[in-house]
Structure formats: structure tokens, C-alpha cells
mmCIF file of C-alpha atoms in Angstrom:
data_model
loop_
_atom_site.group_PDB
_atom_site.id
_atom_site.type_symbol
_atom_site.label_atom_id
_atom_site.label_comp_id
_atom_site.label_asym_id
_atom_site.label_seq_id
_atom_site.Cartn_x
_atom_site.Cartn_y
_atom_site.Cartn_z
ATOM 1 C CA MET A 1 48.998 -114.147 -8.596
ATOM 2 C CA THR A 2 49.614 -112.760 -5.118
ATOM 3 C CA ALA A 3 51.167 -109.288 -5.045
ATOM 4 C CA VAL A 4 53.790 -109.044 -2.286
ATOM 5 C CA ILE A 5 54.541 -105.463 -1.226
ATOM 6 C CA ALA A 6 57.155 -104.405 1.319
ATOM 7 C CA ILE A 7 56.617 -101.118 3.179
ATOM 8 C CA MET A 8 60.100 -99.929 3.990
ATOM 9 C CA ASN A 9 62.328 -96.980 4.829
ATOM 10 C CA HIS A 10 65.681 -96.968 6.630
ATOM 11 C CA LYS A 11 64.440 -94.040 8.710
ATOM 12 C CA GLY A 12 62.046 -94.431 11.623
ATOM 13 C CA GLY A 13 59.007 -92.300 12.393
ATOM 14 C CA VAL A 14 57.883 -91.867 8.781
ATOM 15 C CA GLY A 15 54.639 -93.831 9.081
ATOM 16 C CA LYS A 16 55.573 -97.319 7.867
ATOM 17 C CA THR A 17 53.260 -99.261 10.168
ATOM 18 C CA THR A 18 50.471 -96.690 9.817
ATOM 19 C CA THR A 19 50.789 -96.945 6.035
ATOM 20 C CA THR A 20 50.831 -100.749 6.179
ATOM 21 C CA LEU A 21 47.677 -100.935 8.302
ATOM 22 C CA ASN A 22 45.680 -98.387 6.315
ATOM 23 C CA MET A 23 46.745 -99.568 2.864
ATOM 24 C CA ALA A 24 46.006 -103.173 3.861
ATOM 25 C CA SER A 25 42.623 -102.207 5.300
ATOM 26 C CA ALA A 26 41.689 -100.204 2.216
ATOM 27 C CA LEU A 27 42.709 -103.112 -0.027
ATOM 28 C CA ALA A 28 40.579 -105.426 2.101
ATOM 29 C CA ALA A 29 37.620 -103.033 1.917
ATOM 30 C CA GLY A 30 38.041 -103.183 -1.861
ATOM 31 C CA ASN A 31 37.162 -106.896 -1.691
ATOM 32 C CA ASN A 32 40.732 -108.234 -1.752
ATOM 33 C CA ALA A 33 42.042 -110.937 0.569
ATOM 34 C CA VAL A 34 44.943 -109.276 2.383
ATOM 35 C CA LEU A 35 47.666 -110.536 4.707
ATOM 36 C CA ILE A 36 50.047 -108.384 6.735
ATOM 37 C CA ILE A 37 53.391 -109.899 7.740
ATOM 38 C CA ASP A 38 54.995 -107.935 10.565
ATOM 39 C CA MET A 39 58.795 -107.994 10.344
ATOM 40 C CA ASP A 40 59.316 -105.362 13.026
ATOM 41 C CA PRO A 41 60.095 -106.785 16.516
ATOM 42 C CA GLN A 42 58.157 -103.890 18.082
ATOM 43 C CA SER A 43 54.932 -105.740 17.072
ATOM 44 C CA ASN A 44 53.007 -102.537 16.429
ATOM 45 C CA ALA A 45 50.945 -104.044 13.616
ATOM 46 C CA ALA A 46 49.085 -106.289 16.075
ATOM 47 C CA THR A 47 48.419 -103.404 18.455
ATOM 48 C CA GLY A 48 47.276 -101.211 15.565
ATOM 49 C CA LEU A 49 44.622 -103.784 14.684
ATOM 50 C CA GLY A 50 43.342 -104.107 18.241
ATOM 51 C CA LEU A 51 44.961 -107.497 18.897
ATOM 52 C CA ASN A 52 46.580 -108.470 22.182
ATOM 53 C CA ALA A 53 50.257 -108.719 21.286
ATOM 54 C CA LYS A 54 51.096 -110.424 24.608
ATOM 55 C CA ALA A 55 48.815 -113.355 23.840
ATOM 56 C CA ILE A 56 50.566 -114.170 20.556
ATOM 57 C CA GLN A 57 52.595 -117.371 20.755
ATOM 58 C CA ALA A 58 53.985 -117.658 17.218
ATOM 59 C CA GLY A 59 54.403 -115.404 14.224
ATOM 60 C CA SER A 60 56.868 -114.223 11.612
ATOM 61 C CA TYR A 61 59.898 -115.494 13.561
ATOM 62 C CA GLU A 62 58.726 -119.102 13.333
ATOM 63 C CA LEU A 63 57.651 -118.584 9.711
ATOM 64 C CA ILE A 64 61.065 -117.305 8.626
ATOM 65 C CA LEU A 65 62.932 -120.135 10.337
ATOM 66 C CA GLY A 66 60.585 -122.708 8.801
ATOM 67 C CA ASP A 67 59.450 -123.957 12.219
ATOM 68 C CA LYS A 68 55.813 -123.352 11.271
ATOM 69 C CA LYS A 69 53.908 -123.103 8.024
ATOM 70 C CA LEU A 70 52.135 -119.948 6.927
ATOM 71 C CA GLN A 71 48.652 -121.182 7.824
ATOM 72 C CA ASP A 72 49.820 -121.959 11.378
ATOM 73 C CA VAL A 73 50.836 -118.369 12.185
ATOM 74 C CA ILE A 74 47.989 -116.424 10.554
ATOM 75 C CA HIS A 75 45.704 -114.517 12.918
ATOM 76 C CA LYS A 76 42.347 -113.300 11.632
ATOM 77 C CA THR A 77 41.233 -109.795 12.533
ATOM 78 C CA ASP A 78 37.698 -108.498 12.966
ATOM 79 C CA LEU A 79 38.089 -106.549 9.711
ATOM 80 C CA PRO A 80 36.773 -108.654 6.801
ATOM 81 C CA ASN A 81 39.378 -110.006 4.363
ATOM 82 C CA LEU A 82 42.282 -108.889 6.577
ATOM 83 C CA SER A 83 44.667 -111.257 8.401
ATOM 84 C CA LEU A 84 47.999 -110.845 10.169
ATOM 85 C CA VAL A 85 51.202 -112.769 10.773
ATOM 86 C CA PRO A 86 52.354 -110.895 13.894
ATOM 87 C CA ALA A 87 55.855 -110.235 15.119
ATOM 88 C CA THR A 88 57.124 -111.385 18.507
ATOM 89 C CA PHE A 89 60.127 -110.180 20.487
ATOM 90 C CA GLN A 90 62.087 -113.271 19.362
ATOM 91 C CA LEU A 91 62.278 -111.706 15.907
ATOM 92 C CA ALA A 92 64.982 -109.375 17.181
ATOM 93 C CA ALA A 93 67.293 -112.398 17.446
ATOM 94 C CA LEU A 94 67.395 -112.534 13.645
ATOM 95 C CA SER A 95 68.875 -109.048 13.445
ATOM 96 C CA SER A 96 72.273 -110.739 13.615
ATOM 97 C CA VAL A 97 72.734 -114.086 11.901
ATOM 98 C CA SER A 98 75.676 -116.423 11.833
ATOM 99 C CA PRO A 99 78.036 -116.085 8.849
ATOM 100 C CA ASP A 100 77.736 -119.853 8.535
ATOM 101 C CA ASP A 101 74.054 -119.588 7.616
ATOM 102 C CA GLU A 102 73.432 -120.090 3.918
ATOM 103 C CA ASP A 103 71.580 -117.298 2.096
ATOM 104 C CA PRO A 104 69.659 -115.971 5.151
ATOM 105 C CA GLU A 105 68.145 -113.193 3.026
ATOM 106 C CA TYR A 106 66.050 -115.826 1.201
ATOM 107 C CA TRP A 107 64.442 -117.376 4.303
ATOM 108 C CA LEU A 108 61.131 -115.491 4.117
ATOM 109 C CA ARG A 109 60.750 -115.980 0.370
ATOM 110 C CA GLU A 110 61.429 -119.698 0.691
ATOM 111 C CA SER A 111 58.870 -119.991 3.496
ATOM 112 C CA LEU A 112 56.221 -118.230 1.415
ATOM 113 C CA GLU A 113 56.976 -120.381 -1.627
ATOM 114 C CA GLN A 114 56.402 -123.636 0.250
ATOM 115 C CA ASP A 115 52.607 -123.321 0.081
ATOM 116 C CA ASP A 116 50.048 -121.574 -2.055
ATOM 117 C CA ILE A 117 49.241 -118.164 -0.577
ATOM 118 C CA PRO A 118 45.447 -117.746 -0.353
ATOM 119 C CA PHE A 119 45.654 -113.949 -0.521
ATOM 120 C CA ASP A 120 45.493 -111.339 -3.257
ATOM 121 C CA TYR A 121 47.941 -109.073 -1.422
ATOM 122 C CA VAL A 122 50.673 -109.608 1.155
ATOM 123 C CA LEU A 123 52.007 -106.435 2.800
ATOM 124 C CA ILE A 124 55.250 -106.699 4.773
ATOM 125 C CA ASP A 125 55.827 -104.139 7.528
ATOM 126 C CA CYS A 126 59.601 -103.628 7.840
ATOM 127 C CA PRO A 127 61.712 -102.365 10.773
ATOM 128 C CA PRO A 128 63.399 -98.933 10.572
ATOM 129 C CA SER A 129 66.807 -100.291 9.573
ATOM 130 C CA PHE A 130 68.423 -102.098 6.691
ATOM 131 C CA GLY A 131 69.392 -105.400 8.296
ATOM 132 C CA ILE A 132 68.591 -109.033 7.635
ATOM 133 C CA LEU A 133 64.873 -108.543 8.402
ATOM 134 C CA SER A 134 64.424 -105.782 5.829
ATOM 135 C CA LEU A 135 66.579 -107.673 3.370
ATOM 136 C CA ASN A 136 64.309 -110.702 3.712
ATOM 137 C CA ALA A 137 61.305 -108.492 2.985
ATOM 138 C CA LEU A 138 62.871 -106.987 -0.136
ATOM 139 C CA VAL A 139 63.874 -110.364 -1.547
ATOM 140 C CA ALA A 140 60.391 -111.766 -0.915
ATOM 141 C CA ALA A 141 58.538 -108.734 -2.303
ATOM 142 C CA HIS A 142 57.554 -107.865 -5.855
ATOM 143 C CA LYS A 143 57.086 -104.187 -5.101
ATOM 144 C CA VAL A 144 58.086 -101.679 -2.427
ATOM 145 C CA ILE A 145 56.230 -98.696 -0.970
ATOM 146 C CA VAL A 146 58.609 -96.179 0.607
ATOM 147 C CA PRO A 147 56.885 -93.787 3.063
ATOM 148 C CA VAL A 148 58.857 -90.536 3.180
ATOM 149 C CA GLN A 149 58.370 -87.653 5.571
ATOM 150 C CA SER A 150 58.664 -84.182 4.039
ATOM 151 C CA GLU A 151 61.750 -83.112 5.964
ATOM 152 C CA SER A 152 65.397 -82.216 5.427
ATOM 153 C CA PHE A 153 66.991 -85.666 5.531
ATOM 154 C CA ALA A 154 64.390 -87.322 3.302
ATOM 155 C CA ILE A 155 66.395 -86.976 0.075
ATOM 156 C CA ALA A 156 69.559 -88.569 1.496
ATOM 157 C CA GLY A 157 67.506 -91.419 2.933
ATOM 158 C CA LEU A 158 65.756 -91.959 -0.400
ATOM 159 C CA GLN A 159 69.065 -92.202 -2.210
ATOM 160 C CA GLN A 160 70.150 -94.947 0.212
ATOM 161 C CA MET A 161 66.828 -96.710 -0.286
ATOM 162 C CA GLU A 162 67.107 -96.536 -4.074
ATOM 163 C CA SER A 163 70.634 -97.942 -3.874
ATOM 164 C CA SER A 164 69.434 -100.853 -1.707
ATOM 165 C CA ILE A 165 66.639 -101.685 -4.157
ATOM 166 C CA ASN A 166 69.080 -101.605 -7.075
ATOM 167 C CA ASP A 167 71.428 -103.964 -5.198
ATOM 168 C CA ILE A 168 68.573 -106.443 -4.697
ATOM 169 C CA ARG A 169 67.715 -106.256 -8.382
ATOM 170 C CA VAL A 170 71.266 -107.177 -9.340
ATOM 171 C CA GLU A 171 72.272 -109.668 -6.648
ATOM 172 C CA ALA A 172 68.967 -111.542 -6.424
ATOM 173 C CA GLY A 173 68.015 -111.202 -10.078
ATOM 174 C CA HIS A 174 64.842 -109.625 -8.786
ATOM 175 C CA ASP A 175 62.617 -107.267 -10.774
ATOM 176 C CA LEU A 176 61.716 -105.007 -7.874
ATOM 177 C CA ASP A 177 59.591 -101.912 -8.543
ATOM 178 C CA PHE A 178 58.951 -99.157 -6.010
ATOM 179 C CA ARG A 179 56.736 -96.171 -5.294
ATOM 180 C CA ILE A 180 57.295 -93.309 -2.849
ATOM 181 C CA LEU A 181 54.472 -92.137 -0.572
ATOM 182 C CA MET A 182 54.923 -88.692 0.963
ATOM 183 C CA THR A 183 53.716 -88.787 4.593
ATOM 184 C CA LEU A 184 53.273 -86.323 7.467
ATOM 185 C CA SER A 185 52.927 -83.632 4.835
ATOM 186 C CA ASP A 186 51.914 -80.059 5.621
ATOM 187 C CA PRO A 187 51.536 -77.957 2.445
ATOM 188 C CA SER A 188 51.477 -74.773 4.542
ATOM 189 C CA GLN A 189 55.146 -75.272 5.460
ATOM 190 C CA GLN A 190 57.653 -74.074 2.892
ATOM 191 C CA LEU A 191 60.139 -76.840 3.724
ATOM 192 C CA HIS A 192 57.517 -79.494 3.007
ATOM 193 C CA GLN A 193 56.749 -77.862 -0.324
ATOM 194 C CA LEU A 194 60.432 -77.779 -1.278
ATOM 195 C CA VAL A 195 61.061 -81.416 -0.325
ATOM 196 C CA ASP A 196 57.906 -82.561 -2.108
ATOM 197 C CA ARG A 197 58.900 -80.762 -5.328
ATOM 198 C CA GLU A 198 62.464 -82.089 -5.175
ATOM 199 C CA VAL A 199 61.357 -85.691 -4.629
ATOM 200 C CA ARG A 200 58.802 -85.537 -7.438
ATOM 201 C CA ALA A 201 61.259 -83.886 -9.821
ATOM 202 C CA HIS A 202 63.854 -86.618 -9.256
ATOM 203 C CA PHE A 203 61.683 -89.754 -8.993
ATOM 204 C CA LYS A 204 58.837 -88.603 -11.280
ATOM 205 C CA GLU A 205 56.326 -91.444 -11.859
ATOM 206 C CA HIS A 206 57.736 -93.380 -8.895
ATOM 207 C CA VAL A 207 55.924 -91.029 -6.489
ATOM 208 C CA PHE A 208 52.258 -91.450 -5.529
ATOM 209 C CA GLN A 209 50.190 -88.462 -6.638
ATOM 210 C CA ASN A 210 48.506 -88.283 -3.230
ATOM 211 C CA ALA A 211 50.368 -87.356 -0.048
ATOM 212 C CA ILE A 212 49.332 -88.264 3.504
ATOM 213 C CA PRO A 213 48.784 -85.105 5.572
ATOM 214 C CA VAL A 214 49.619 -84.428 9.196
ATOM 215 C CA GLU A 215 46.348 -85.583 10.737
ATOM 216 C CA PRO A 216 45.478 -85.867 14.463
ATOM 217 C CA LYS A 217 42.927 -88.578 13.673
ATOM 218 C CA ILE A 218 45.714 -90.828 12.368
ATOM 219 C CA ALA A 219 47.560 -90.699 15.706
ATOM 220 C CA GLU A 220 44.274 -91.085 17.574
ATOM 221 C CA SER A 221 43.324 -94.170 15.570
ATOM 222 C CA ALA A 222 46.654 -95.844 16.348
ATOM 223 C CA PHE A 223 46.063 -95.232 20.057
ATOM 224 C CA LEU A 224 42.668 -96.935 19.777
ATOM 225 C CA GLY A 225 43.930 -99.888 17.723
ATOM 226 C CA ARG A 226 41.973 -99.059 14.552
ATOM 227 C CA PRO A 227 43.057 -98.026 11.030
ATOM 228 C CA VAL A 228 42.108 -94.396 10.459
ATOM 229 C CA ILE A 229 40.033 -95.278 7.381
ATOM 230 C CA PHE A 230 37.660 -97.111 9.735
ATOM 231 C CA HIS A 231 38.063 -95.028 12.889
ATOM 232 C CA SER A 232 37.454 -91.696 11.136
ATOM 233 C CA PRO A 233 36.600 -92.355 7.464
ATOM 234 C CA ASN A 234 35.708 -88.724 6.726
ATOM 235 C CA SER A 235 38.986 -87.287 8.029
ATOM 236 C CA GLN A 236 41.579 -85.902 5.648
ATOM 237 C CA GLY A 237 44.011 -88.672 6.616
ATOM 238 C CA ALA A 238 41.514 -91.424 5.828
ATOM 239 C CA ARG A 239 40.588 -89.887 2.488
ATOM 240 C CA ALA A 240 44.275 -89.545 1.585
ATOM 241 C CA TYR A 241 44.985 -93.207 2.356
ATOM 242 C CA ILE A 242 41.955 -94.310 0.325
ATOM 243 C CA ARG A 243 43.178 -92.299 -2.683
ATOM 244 C CA ALA A 244 46.706 -93.655 -2.249
ATOM 245 C CA CYS A 245 45.329 -97.201 -2.095
ATOM 246 C CA ALA A 246 43.460 -96.593 -5.356
ATOM 247 C CA GLU A 247 46.813 -95.649 -6.900
ATOM 248 C CA CYS A 248 48.353 -98.808 -5.434
ATOM 249 C CA LEU A 249 45.612 -100.943 -7.003
ATOM 250 C CA GLN A 250 46.157 -99.332 -10.380
ATOM 251 C CA TRP A 251 49.930 -99.787 -10.040
ATOM 252 C CA THR A 252 49.774 -103.461 -9.092
ATOM 253 C CA GLN A 253 47.075 -104.388 -11.605
ATOM 254 C CA GLU A 254 48.116 -102.224 -14.532
ATOM 255 C CA GLU A 255 48.961 -105.233 -16.694
ATOM 256 C CA SER A 256 45.623 -106.995 -16.202
ATOM 257 C CA ASP A 257 43.162 -104.188 -15.553
ATOM 258 C CA ASN A 258 42.399 -100.833 -17.129
ATOM 259 C CA LYS A 259 40.213 -99.333 -14.393
ATOM 260 C CA ASP A 260 40.693 -95.675 -13.580
ATOM 261 C CA LEU A 261 41.471 -94.303 -10.120
ATOM 262 C CA ALA A 262 37.895 -93.209 -9.466
ATOM 263 C CA THR A 263 36.613 -96.755 -9.996
ATOM 264 C CA TYR A 264 39.132 -98.215 -7.550
ATOM 265 C CA ARG A 265 38.348 -95.506 -5.007
ATOM 266 C CA ASP A 266 34.594 -96.033 -5.296
ATOM 267 C CA THR A 267 35.048 -99.776 -4.744
ATOM 268 C CA ILE A 268 37.029 -99.136 -1.544
ATOM 269 C CA VAL A 269 34.499 -96.603 -0.241
ATOM 270 C CA SER A 270 31.608 -98.966 -0.981
ATOM 271 C CA GLY A 271 33.264 -101.774 0.970
ATOM 272 C CA LEU A 272 34.127 -99.434 3.818
ATOM 273 C CA LYS A 273 30.477 -98.365 4.106
ATOM 274 C CA GLN A 274 29.521 -102.021 4.526
ATOM 275 C CA TRP A 275 32.116 -102.355 7.310
ATOM 276 C CA LEU A 276 30.634 -99.382 9.146
ATOM 277 C CA LYS A 277 27.224 -101.083 9.128
ATOM 278 C CA ASP A 278 28.654 -104.377 10.418
ATOM 279 C CA ASP A 279 27.937 -104.763 14.142
ATOM 280 C CA THR A 280 30.636 -107.437 14.502
ATOM 281 C CA ILE A 281 33.328 -104.842 13.830
ATOM 282 C CA THR A 282 33.998 -102.618 16.823
ATOM 283 C CA ALA A 283 34.352 -98.932 16.067
ATOM 284 C CA HIS A 284 36.829 -98.393 18.890
ATOM 285 C CA ALA A 285 39.189 -100.908 20.438
ATOM 286 C CA ASP A 286 40.562 -100.548 23.969
ATOM 287 C CA PRO A 287 43.101 -97.723 24.129
ATOM 288 C CA VAL A 288 46.762 -98.623 24.522
ATOM 289 C CA GLN A 289 47.560 -98.677 28.236
ATOM 290 C CA PHE A 290 50.530 -99.241 30.506
ATOM 291 C CA ASP A 291 50.852 -102.722 31.960
ATOM 292 C CA THR A 292 49.842 -102.248 35.598
ATOM 293 C CA SER A 293 50.953 -105.771 36.473
ATOM 294 C CA VAL A 294 54.584 -104.678 36.176
ATOM 295 C CA LYS A 295 55.741 -102.788 39.263
ATOM 296 C CA THR A 296 58.549 -100.300 38.963
ATOM 297 C CA PRO A 297 61.300 -101.280 41.432
ATOM 298 C CA VAL A 298 62.417 -98.717 43.999
ATOM 299 C CA LYS A 299 66.183 -98.335 44.096
ATOM 300 C CA ASN A 300 67.982 -98.781 47.441
ATOM 301 C CA GLN A 301 64.793 -99.850 49.175
ATOM 302 C CA PRO A 302 65.566 -101.543 52.527
ATOM 303 C CA PRO A 303 64.503 -105.203 52.780
ATOM 304 C CA GLY A 304 60.950 -105.661 54.000
ATOM 305 C CA GLU A 305 60.043 -101.989 53.580
ATOM 306 C CA ASP A 306 57.262 -101.337 51.121
ATOM 307 C CA VAL A 307 56.906 -98.372 48.803
ATOM 308 C CA ASN A 308 54.277 -96.628 50.936
ATOM 309 C CA SER A 309 56.418 -96.663 54.064
ATOM 310 C CA LEU A 310 59.327 -95.309 52.063
ATOM 311 C CA LYS A 311 57.148 -92.447 50.817
ATOM 312 C CA ILE A 312 56.145 -91.657 54.415
ATOM 313 C CA THR A 313 59.799 -91.649 55.504
ATOM 314 C CA ILE A 314 60.731 -89.250 52.700
ATOM 315 C CA ARG A 315 57.775 -86.997 53.511
ATOM 316 C CA ASN A 316 58.725 -86.865 57.220
ATOM 317 C CA GLY A 317 62.307 -86.073 56.283
ATOM 318 C CA VAL A 318 61.200 -83.169 54.104
ATOM 319 C CA ILE A 319 58.966 -81.826 56.894
ATOM 320 C CA LEU A 320 61.863 -82.022 59.386
ATOM 321 C CA ALA A 321 64.193 -80.227 56.992
ATOM 322 C CA LEU A 322 61.659 -77.436 56.475
ATOM 323 C CA ALA A 323 61.179 -77.081 60.226
ATOM 324 C CA LEU A 324 64.919 -76.794 60.825
ATOM 325 C CA THR A 325 65.227 -74.222 58.035
ATOM 326 C CA ALA A 326 62.388 -72.171 59.498
ATOM 327 C CA GLY A 327 63.990 -72.337 62.981
ATOM 328 C CA MET A 328 67.339 -71.108 61.648
ATOM 329 C CA ALA A 329 65.612 -68.247 59.825
ATOM 330 C CA LEU A 330 63.821 -67.139 62.998
ATOM 331 C CA ALA A 331 67.052 -67.284 64.969
ATOM 332 C CA LEU A 332 68.833 -65.099 62.421
ATOM 333 C CA LEU A 333 65.965 -62.588 62.485
ATOM 334 C CA GLY A 334 66.246 -62.499 66.266
ATOM 335 C CA LEU A 335 69.911 -61.598 66.010
#
């Protein structure tokens, strides 16, 4: 049976997409067929896997509306066992749906149920808000991973998240389990220690044992379009995600498998070593860059006057102003 996991938090900037990409990659390295469904209109999942987001014609928007079947919107990546249903900017149109639409929160689940899913895991990357897109993800998912940053507002946000999950359980008759993953954690900071202890004391077994540290290599890997477990497998961030993925495997397979965490971790590391030897997988993708084809318009630019001539005019005006100022200063000194 395919395990469908939503990665969700109402709050932005907590590492949802980073967690999705690295957990999915680690699962794939562990010899599981994995699919990411991007439900965030920002389309960062495609960029984070080194894909050209601008070249994507169809994705999760068409899947949700039933315009295309799952197999028609899947994009393979160069990482073995890992595929993606990308998001496009049209997805933002679903943020507000007509009240006449019947059960819009079930659209994604219904689309996924139309065909057999040829994957062991489906990870859904959610937007940083609790709207119709996130609601679709929760209804379609069997489990939820909640990335939480160790900061002051984390506890209030978690209480909202727990309430949302409980509502789905009741209204959709959905047995939805969740786990919390502490991210951007710095044990040297007292606040992070306090938040971590408070979260673990309240949610107990619903919190992953491993936390994801503040790690420059994680940010660097996103810039290069590579999961950190592949970009820098020996970094603290990569090791933390591999350990967290081992916990995820044990959590999702606890009813059918009795493997310990070390066995799951060793399987992931073994697969990752094979990836690093594979010449078809690029170690570094092209860095994220500004689109130079888009020219920034110059406000109040006279017709027919280009940017360079405008710069020259401004420069000459500044020179004239300086000359006048200098002349006035000399005249005053003469007085």
C-alpha cells in the first residue's frame, strides 16, 4: 500500500520544502519508489531538484481538477526512484473556490484514487497557509509531518495544527497520524532548548527523536538545486535528515516490519553511496539565477530614450549641481 504523507505547517520559513525534498530523496535512496506532489504555487520543489520550473506545462493544478491523470503530470528526476508532480502558478487560483463547488477538499484524494499509484511513498509539499490546497493534502494523506522551528511562536502554531488535524479526523472520518520534526535547531541557544523541551513534553511520542540543525550546507544545497543528503552527505544537516528518514520508515512500516533504526539508516546510506558513484547524477545543478530576459522598466522614462541615455542625463545633472555648489562656496569664501 502506498503511504501518503503531507508535509505541512501553517507557518512559513520552517523548512517544509527542504524537509520534503530531503526526506523524499532519503526514502528513494533506501530503494523506495517515491513521488513528490507540490501543492505550493511557489514551485520550489522543482527548483530544489534542479528542474526548470518555467518549462513545466502541467502539474498538480491539472491533477486536482481532473484535467489530466497522474501519469500525465509526473516528471522524472535524475535521482533514481524519485519523481515529481510540480506546481505551476495556476495553482494559486485554487486558493479560493466557489461555494457552489461540491466537496473541493476531496479533489486531490479523488484524483489519486482513480488509478493505481506505482509508488511506495507519496510526499505532498504544502503551502504555508491553511486553505483549500492544504486541506486537500490533509484529506488525501495518511500521515502528516509537521516541521517546526525552535522559536517563540512554535507552540501556538502547533496547537492550531493539532486542531486542524483533529477536525479532519472527525469531518472526513480520516485516521490521520502525525509526527513533529524540529528544524533550524541550535542547541547552543537557550530559547531553542526551552521550546524543544516544551514540545517534546506535550507531544511526547509524536516528535521525531532527531532534530534538523541550522546548517549552511542545507541553504547552499537549495541554491544549487540538490537535496543536502546528496550535495553534502557528510554534513550535519544531511546526517540529521537521514536519521529522521529512518524514523519515518519505522513509523510508516511499524505494522509490517520490525527493523530497527540502524538497519533503516544503513539501507539509506548504502543507496546514497551508489548515487554518488553514478555519473548520470550531477553533483551540482546550475545555481538559481535572476531571469535576465526580464528588463526592469524605468519609471517616467521619456519615449524613445533608452536607459543608458537616461543614466548619462542624470550623471550630467549631478555634475552640474556639484559645480554650482562649489561656485557658491568659493563666492562665500571670497566675501
